[in-house]
mmCIF file of C-alpha atoms in Angstrom:
data_model
loop_
_atom_site.group_PDB
_atom_site.id
_atom_site.type_symbol
_atom_site.label_atom_id
_atom_site.label_comp_id
_atom_site.label_asym_id
_atom_site.label_seq_id
_atom_site.Cartn_x
_atom_site.Cartn_y
_atom_site.Cartn_z
ATOM 1 C CA UNK A 1 5.136 -8.123 -10.432
ATOM 2 C CA UNK A 2 6.603 -4.642 -10.751
ATOM 3 C CA UNK A 3 10.254 -4.010 -11.397
ATOM 4 C CA UNK A 4 12.792 -3.420 -8.650
ATOM 5 C CA UNK A 5 14.444 -0.575 -10.521
ATOM 6 C CA UNK A 6 15.123 3.026 -9.628
ATOM 7 C CA UNK A 7 11.481 4.004 -10.046
ATOM 8 C CA UNK A 8 10.258 2.176 -6.928
ATOM 9 C CA UNK A 9 9.050 4.133 -3.895
ATOM 10 C CA UNK A 10 11.851 2.800 -1.705
ATOM 11 C CA UNK A 11 14.422 3.921 -4.289
ATOM 12 C CA UNK A 12 12.840 7.377 -4.479
ATOM 13 C CA UNK A 13 13.038 7.689 -0.689
ATOM 14 C CA UNK A 14 16.729 6.740 -0.887
ATOM 15 C CA UNK A 15 17.345 9.466 -3.454
ATOM 16 C CA UNK A 16 15.283 11.984 -1.501
ATOM 17 C CA UNK A 17 17.330 11.431 1.656
ATOM 18 C CA UNK A 18 20.823 10.901 0.222
ATOM 19 C CA UNK A 19 20.561 13.287 -2.723
ATOM 20 C CA UNK A 20 23.184 13.381 -5.505
ATOM 21 C CA UNK A 21 26.615 11.853 -4.748
ATOM 22 C CA UNK A 22 28.286 15.255 -4.270
ATOM 23 C CA UNK A 23 25.464 16.723 -2.164
ATOM 24 C CA UNK A 24 25.929 17.789 1.433
ATOM 25 C CA UNK A 25 24.002 15.326 3.571
ATOM 26 C CA UNK A 26 22.451 16.040 6.958
ATOM 27 C CA UNK A 27 23.684 14.396 10.128
ATOM 28 C CA UNK A 28 22.035 13.168 13.298
ATOM 29 C CA UNK A 29 23.174 14.084 16.805
ATOM 30 C CA UNK A 30 22.130 11.421 19.304
ATOM 31 C CA UNK A 31 22.597 11.185 23.049
ATOM 32 C CA UNK A 32 23.840 7.976 24.648
ATOM 33 C CA UNK A 33 23.991 8.453 28.380
ATOM 34 C CA UNK A 34 25.944 11.646 28.934
ATOM 35 C CA UNK A 35 27.615 11.495 25.495
ATOM 36 C CA UNK A 36 26.506 13.363 22.395
ATOM 37 C CA UNK A 37 27.379 11.425 19.227
ATOM 38 C CA UNK A 38 27.319 12.979 15.753
ATOM 39 C CA UNK A 39 26.386 10.402 13.090
ATOM 40 C CA UNK A 40 26.153 10.623 9.327
ATOM 41 C CA UNK A 41 23.125 9.063 7.652
ATOM 42 C CA UNK A 42 25.118 5.967 6.699
ATOM 43 C CA UNK A 43 26.482 5.648 10.251
ATOM 44 C CA UNK A 44 22.948 5.935 11.618
ATOM 45 C CA UNK A 45 21.838 2.984 9.497
ATOM 46 C CA UNK A 46 24.899 0.943 10.457
ATOM 47 C CA UNK A 47 24.042 1.522 14.105
ATOM 48 C CA UNK A 48 20.627 -0.046 13.421
ATOM 49 C CA UNK A 49 21.456 -2.846 10.970
ATOM 50 C CA UNK A 50 25.246 -3.243 10.825
ATOM 51 C CA UNK A 51 27.041 -6.445 11.914
ATOM 52 C CA UNK A 52 28.450 -4.700 15.007
ATOM 53 C CA UNK A 53 25.365 -2.716 15.898
ATOM 54 C CA UNK A 54 25.057 -1.254 19.378
ATOM 55 C CA UNK A 55 21.604 -1.617 20.953
ATOM 56 C CA UNK A 56 21.979 1.556 23.044
ATOM 57 C CA UNK A 57 23.197 3.588 20.081
ATOM 58 C CA UNK A 58 20.460 2.175 17.838
ATOM 59 C CA UNK A 59 17.772 3.100 20.383
ATOM 60 C CA UNK A 60 19.214 6.620 20.557
ATOM 61 C CA UNK A 61 19.097 6.921 16.749
ATOM 62 C CA UNK A 62 15.412 5.988 16.624
ATOM 63 C CA UNK A 63 14.581 8.231 19.590
ATOM 64 C CA UNK A 64 16.241 11.248 17.999
ATOM 65 C CA UNK A 65 14.847 10.638 14.505
ATOM 66 C CA UNK A 66 11.281 10.152 15.751
ATOM 67 C CA UNK A 67 11.484 13.166 18.065
ATOM 68 C CA UNK A 68 12.736 15.434 15.277
ATOM 69 C CA UNK A 69 10.022 14.168 12.923
ATOM 70 C CA UNK A 70 7.320 14.961 15.459
ATOM 71 C CA UNK A 71 8.633 18.484 15.968
ATOM 72 C CA UNK A 72 8.262 19.294 12.277
ATOM 73 C CA UNK A 73 5.609 21.916 11.507
ATOM 74 C CA UNK A 74 2.603 20.729 9.557
ATOM 75 C CA UNK A 75 3.555 22.997 6.652
ATOM 76 C CA UNK A 76 7.195 21.830 6.693
ATOM 77 C CA UNK A 77 8.982 19.841 4.009
ATOM 78 C CA UNK A 78 8.511 16.519 5.804
ATOM 79 C CA UNK A 79 12.235 15.679 5.707
ATOM 80 C CA UNK A 80 12.150 14.389 9.281
ATOM 81 C CA UNK A 81 9.344 11.939 8.556
ATOM 82 C CA UNK A 82 11.056 10.887 5.360
ATOM 83 C CA UNK A 83 14.206 10.152 7.382
ATOM 84 C CA UNK A 84 12.258 7.855 9.726
ATOM 85 C CA UNK A 85 10.830 5.977 6.732
ATOM 86 C CA UNK A 86 14.350 5.727 5.252
ATOM 87 C CA UNK A 87 15.732 4.293 8.482
ATOM 88 C CA UNK A 88 12.981 1.647 8.468
ATOM 89 C CA UNK A 89 13.556 0.443 4.889
ATOM 90 C CA UNK A 90 16.315 -2.153 5.546
ATOM 91 C CA UNK A 91 14.025 -3.861 8.046
ATOM 92 C CA UNK A 92 11.344 -4.335 5.377
ATOM 93 C CA UNK A 93 13.174 -5.913 2.451
ATOM 94 C CA UNK A 94 13.195 -9.524 3.657
ATOM 95 C CA UNK A 95 9.418 -9.658 4.099
ATOM 96 C CA UNK A 96 8.875 -7.645 0.911
ATOM 97 C CA UNK A 97 10.752 -10.250 -1.170
ATOM 98 C CA UNK A 98 9.091 -13.158 0.635
ATOM 99 C CA UNK A 99 5.664 -11.814 -0.270
ATOM 100 C CA UNK A 100 6.674 -11.223 -3.888
ATOM 101 C CA UNK A 101 7.993 -14.791 -4.167
ATOM 102 C CA UNK A 102 4.837 -16.264 -2.640
ATOM 103 C CA UNK A 103 2.295 -14.255 -4.636
ATOM 104 C CA UNK A 104 3.249 -13.012 -8.073
ATOM 105 C CA UNK A 105 -0.089 -11.217 -8.410
ATOM 106 C CA UNK A 106 0.901 -8.751 -5.697
ATOM 107 C CA UNK A 107 2.451 -5.548 -7.006
ATOM 108 C CA UNK A 108 5.695 -4.405 -5.430
ATOM 109 C CA UNK A 109 4.673 -0.752 -5.801
ATOM 110 C CA UNK A 110 1.545 -1.394 -3.718
ATOM 111 C CA UNK A 111 3.493 -3.243 -1.019
ATOM 112 C CA UNK A 112 6.030 -0.441 -0.726
ATOM 113 C CA UNK A 113 3.267 2.160 -0.494
ATOM 114 C CA UNK A 114 1.476 0.167 2.224
ATOM 115 C CA UNK A 115 4.721 -0.185 4.207
ATOM 116 C CA UNK A 116 5.604 3.510 4.096
ATOM 117 C CA UNK A 117 2.042 4.524 5.009
ATOM 118 C CA UNK A 118 2.189 2.176 7.997
ATOM 119 C CA UNK A 119 5.467 3.685 9.230
ATOM 120 C CA UNK A 120 4.136 7.225 8.922
ATOM 121 C CA UNK A 121 0.842 6.311 10.594
ATOM 122 C CA UNK A 122 2.637 4.614 13.506
ATOM 123 C CA UNK A 123 5.119 7.464 13.903
ATOM 124 C CA UNK A 124 2.794 9.754 15.846
ATOM 125 C CA UNK A 125 1.872 7.003 18.313
ATOM 126 C CA UNK A 126 5.420 5.664 18.767
ATOM 127 C CA UNK A 127 6.840 5.650 22.290
ATOM 128 C CA UNK A 128 10.243 7.350 22.163
ATOM 129 C CA UNK A 129 11.089 6.010 25.631
ATOM 130 C CA UNK A 130 10.671 2.424 24.440
ATOM 131 C CA UNK A 131 14.046 0.753 23.758
ATOM 132 C CA UNK A 132 12.608 -0.819 20.587
ATOM 133 C CA UNK A 133 10.832 2.143 18.994
ATOM 134 C CA UNK A 134 12.195 1.285 15.571
ATOM 135 C CA UNK A 135 11.256 -2.364 15.892
ATOM 136 C CA UNK A 136 7.649 -1.362 16.553
ATOM 137 C CA UNK A 137 7.586 0.861 13.451
ATOM 138 C CA UNK A 138 9.076 -1.877 11.271
ATOM 139 C CA UNK A 139 6.628 -4.437 12.690
ATOM 140 C CA UNK A 140 3.660 -2.218 11.828
ATOM 141 C CA UNK A 141 4.904 -1.906 8.250
ATOM 142 C CA UNK A 142 5.572 -5.637 7.874
ATOM 143 C CA UNK A 143 2.147 -6.555 9.253
ATOM 144 C CA UNK A 144 0.453 -4.140 6.867
ATOM 145 C CA UNK A 145 2.315 -5.568 3.860
ATOM 146 C CA UNK A 146 1.252 -9.126 4.744
ATOM 147 C CA UNK A 147 -2.344 -8.074 5.429
ATOM 148 C CA UNK A 148 -2.528 -6.285 2.073
ATOM 149 C CA UNK A 149 -1.010 -9.230 0.190
ATOM 150 C CA UNK A 150 -3.412 -11.730 1.741
ATOM 151 C CA UNK A 151 -6.377 -9.500 0.953
ATOM 152 C CA UNK A 152 -5.339 -9.082 -2.679
ATOM 153 C CA UNK A 153 -4.821 -12.813 -3.228
ATOM 154 C CA UNK A 154 -8.446 -13.436 -2.214
ATOM 155 C CA UNK A 155 -9.678 -11.104 -4.949
ATOM 156 C CA UNK A 156 -10.443 -11.826 -8.610
ATOM 157 C CA UNK A 157 -8.802 -9.328 -11.017
ATOM 158 C CA UNK A 158 -10.758 -7.863 -13.930
ATOM 159 C CA UNK A 159 -8.154 -6.154 -16.071
ATOM 160 C CA UNK A 160 -9.870 -4.519 -19.048
ATOM 161 C CA UNK A 161 -12.302 -1.951 -17.648
ATOM 162 C CA UNK A 162 -12.226 -0.073 -20.949
ATOM 163 C CA UNK A 163 -13.752 -3.095 -22.705
ATOM 164 C CA UNK A 164 -16.602 -3.153 -20.176
ATOM 165 C CA UNK A 165 -17.282 0.550 -20.686
ATOM 166 C CA UNK A 166 -17.159 0.210 -24.481
ATOM 167 C CA UNK A 167 -19.548 -2.755 -24.432
ATOM 168 C CA UNK A 168 -21.950 -0.880 -22.179
ATOM 169 C CA UNK A 169 -22.056 2.192 -24.417
ATOM 170 C CA UNK A 170 -22.137 0.401 -27.767
ATOM 171 C CA UNK A 171 -25.325 -0.188 -29.770
ATOM 172 C CA UNK A 172 -25.613 -3.936 -30.391
ATOM 173 C CA UNK A 173 -28.006 -5.679 -32.816
ATOM 174 C CA UNK A 174 -31.261 -7.001 -31.370
ATOM 175 C CA UNK A 175 -30.102 -10.613 -31.541
ATOM 176 C CA UNK A 176 -27.000 -9.713 -29.528
ATOM 177 C CA UNK A 177 -29.088 -7.976 -26.904
ATOM 178 C CA UNK A 178 -31.071 -11.118 -26.096
ATOM 179 C CA UNK A 179 -30.232 -12.128 -22.582
ATOM 180 C CA UNK A 180 -30.376 -15.612 -21.062
ATOM 181 C CA UNK A 181 -32.801 -16.159 -18.202
ATOM 182 C CA UNK A 182 -31.239 -15.508 -14.840
ATOM 183 C CA UNK A 183 -28.360 -13.454 -16.342
ATOM 184 C CA UNK A 184 -26.794 -10.296 -14.960
ATOM 185 C CA UNK A 185 -26.061 -6.846 -16.329
ATOM 186 C CA UNK A 186 -22.869 -4.979 -15.413
ATOM 187 C CA UNK A 187 -23.071 -1.174 -15.266
ATOM 188 C CA UNK A 188 -19.831 0.758 -14.752
ATOM 189 C CA UNK A 189 -19.983 4.480 -14.106
ATOM 190 C CA UNK A 190 -16.552 6.117 -14.420
ATOM 191 C CA UNK A 191 -15.945 9.583 -12.982
ATOM 192 C CA UNK A 192 -16.371 12.474 -15.462
ATOM 193 C CA UNK A 193 -12.762 12.624 -16.615
ATOM 194 C CA UNK A 194 -11.694 13.138 -20.196
ATOM 195 C CA UNK A 195 -8.813 10.694 -19.935
ATOM 196 C CA UNK A 196 -11.189 7.822 -19.079
ATOM 197 C CA UNK A 197 -10.794 5.058 -16.541
ATOM 198 C CA UNK A 198 -7.450 3.281 -16.226
ATOM 199 C CA UNK A 199 -7.152 0.897 -13.293
ATOM 200 C CA UNK A 200 -7.549 -2.699 -12.222
ATOM 201 C CA UNK A 201 -10.991 -3.570 -10.873
ATOM 202 C CA UNK A 202 -11.066 -6.353 -8.311
ATOM 203 C CA UNK A 203 -14.088 -8.302 -7.024
ATOM 204 C CA UNK A 204 -13.621 -9.705 -3.519
ATOM 205 C CA UNK A 205 -15.126 -13.167 -3.128
ATOM 206 C CA UNK A 206 -17.555 -13.203 -0.157
ATOM 207 C CA UNK A 207 -16.473 -15.314 2.794
ATOM 208 C CA UNK A 208 -18.652 -18.399 3.441
ATOM 209 C CA UNK A 209 -20.717 -18.421 6.587
ATOM 210 C CA UNK A 210 -20.543 -21.254 9.092
ATOM 211 C CA UNK A 211 -23.519 -22.975 7.490
ATOM 212 C CA UNK A 212 -21.643 -23.077 4.175
ATOM 213 C CA UNK A 213 -23.773 -20.495 2.339
ATOM 214 C CA UNK A 214 -22.342 -17.348 0.831
ATOM 215 C CA UNK A 215 -22.957 -14.053 2.578
ATOM 216 C CA UNK A 216 -23.192 -12.229 -0.751
ATOM 217 C CA UNK A 217 -26.088 -14.172 -2.229
ATOM 218 C CA UNK A 218 -28.247 -11.075 -2.781
ATOM 219 C CA UNK A 219 -26.392 -9.823 -5.833
ATOM 220 C CA UNK A 220 -29.126 -7.365 -6.904
ATOM 221 C CA UNK A 221 -28.406 -5.323 -3.797
ATOM 222 C CA UNK A 222 -24.635 -5.299 -4.187
ATOM 223 C CA UNK A 223 -22.678 -2.266 -5.393
ATOM 224 C CA UNK A 224 -18.906 -2.486 -5.777
ATOM 225 C CA UNK A 225 -16.853 0.701 -5.505
ATOM 226 C CA UNK A 226 -13.534 0.244 -7.241
ATOM 227 C CA UNK A 227 -10.409 1.708 -5.684
ATOM 228 C CA UNK A 228 -6.721 1.061 -6.303
ATOM 229 C CA UNK A 229 -6.416 0.381 -2.554
ATOM 230 C CA UNK A 230 -8.101 1.589 0.626
ATOM 231 C CA UNK A 231 -6.621 5.110 0.733
ATOM 232 C CA UNK A 232 -6.877 5.807 -3.010
ATOM 233 C CA UNK A 233 -9.418 8.004 -4.752
ATOM 234 C CA UNK A 234 -12.662 6.502 -5.973
ATOM 235 C CA UNK A 235 -12.236 5.516 -9.636
ATOM 236 C CA UNK A 236 -15.759 4.415 -10.441
ATOM 237 C CA UNK A 237 -18.894 2.588 -9.359
ATOM 238 C CA UNK A 238 -20.022 -0.832 -10.586
ATOM 239 C CA UNK A 239 -23.618 -2.039 -10.148
ATOM 240 C CA UNK A 240 -24.845 -5.615 -10.687
ATOM 241 C CA UNK A 241 -28.517 -5.984 -11.644
ATOM 242 C CA UNK A 242 -30.624 -8.880 -12.939
ATOM 243 C CA UNK A 243 -30.819 -8.805 -16.733
ATOM 244 C CA UNK A 244 -33.567 -6.456 -17.905
ATOM 245 C CA UNK A 245 -34.143 -4.872 -14.478
ATOM 246 C CA UNK A 246 -34.625 -1.120 -14.217
ATOM 247 C CA UNK A 247 -31.645 0.787 -12.933
#
């Protein structure tokens, strides 16, 4: 489990929005009926999550924040989208901590990244006329965190990729190269980077079919492409072959 310190993605978003203590912070002008209300960032969050929150004011906060984020130019600084993610964070913590308590193998950094990606992906499709625009964004992020956690817990971690690469490239004595009948060879091809391959490789266990047999029985034909998660860059290719077979 990763730490909950100042280096987490959520904490970096907080710092990116609020800035240093003495910094001048932006405000949000929202419209409730015929009234225009000027809110600080803290007041905007209190309108959404505070003990005396106002549903009409909260809906206006989300509507204004989402609208401003959508109006940002593609080459802009992204501050509007970052503000929407910041507004969603308090709605994510309870499920974030529940997942971390249930599954200690799940990394907090990965969960936070999945949540923020979900908010940003749902932002463009959000309905600003819906009274619960923010609730829909938070729900998308929560669902994506749970889906990621459940997927990871079904996988088998292989931590030391460097050891695999070293074993593959080493010259072993003849007696050590003797292979048992029916064995397998593992070939890992890292990308051509000087710094080498540093990541966790996970093998997903195939789901059983209804007749009880495994769908992944044809191991010679299987190639696993290792990624940190779905949107990450390819970090290498792993091929499983019967021992002694030609590559």
